[in-house]
Amino acid sequence: MSLGERWYDRADNGHSVSFGVVGSGPPALFLHGFGLTHHTYRGALRRLAAQGLRVYAPALPGFGGTDALPNAQRNIAGYARWVHRFLDDQGIDEPLTLVGHSFGGGVAIRAAFERSERIRRLVLVNSVGGGVWSSRSGDHRPLRERPLWGWGAAALSDAVATRPPLSALAAIATDTMANALRNPVEVWQISRLARTADLRYELDVLARRGLPVGVVWSKGDTFIPRASFEQLRAALGNPHVHHVPGCHGWLIGNPDRFGAVMSTVLGRLLPDLSVAG
């Protein structure tokens, strides 16, 4: 059965935006990880849409052909506000399912914090936002103090361990290189946002508001420190976590598993909302 898949490059209000729409049904929004684009996640998006959802997947500002944000707005809050402008431009006026991976998870947290009435349920997949890392001594330190070589080693390890199909590997390489060549300064600035994101206050507020939040974590993730994940979970009030095998980019390399996980997580969050099975 064809889910229906459309990809757009548009100029809305004088600004370029690239996005895809996959499937039909109640709306969902998927926000991609740092350095990648919506295209990298084609397989995962199709599995998410198979849950009976109409999935919107934009390239975030500064990536994949979407114009970068002005320098003064190049922060997590600025990205969150861009997300809401994107939803306005698409005419989405009903509560939706919001899914974010990695840096996209951080943007999703802030977007839900700013406009909770717009979000039906939130799913965080290996998300940034916990704000800490554990040094060799075992002490928790602010994530901004994690050395760059630590991030680089984790990223290299993850790229090797993910083992995506050749088509997905080509998409990752193409997206990463294209983004770096197109907007090198913006990409560096955005990388700092991903590396220093501390959204524990926003997570605590979302928990107190009672927003249904699902947390997915892969046991082999070294890119997001385990201590950061634990702090993210604690800020949410220690909700159930759906653990999966694999590393940080597991959903790119194994979209079928992502589909199965989403079926479970979405059903757990809102069992009264139909999920394709």
PDB file of N, CA and C in Angstrom, residues 162 252 269:
ATOM      1  N   THR A 162      26.706   2.141  13.532  1.00  0.00           N
ATOM      2  CA  THR A 162      25.337   2.194  13.017  1.00  0.00           C
ATOM      3  C   THR A 162      25.126   1.209  11.881  1.00  0.00           C
ATOM      4  N   ILE A 252      18.223   5.199  11.742  1.00  0.00           N
ATOM      5  CA  ILE A 252      18.615   5.358  10.343  1.00  0.00           C
ATOM      6  C   ILE A 252      19.025   4.012   9.771  1.00  0.00           C
ATOM      7  N   LEU A 269       1.409   5.845  25.017  1.00  0.00           N
ATOM      8  CA  LEU A 269       1.141   7.234  25.394  1.00  0.00           C
ATOM      9  C   LEU A 269      -0.332   7.581  25.304  1.00  0.00           C
TER      10      LEU A 269
END
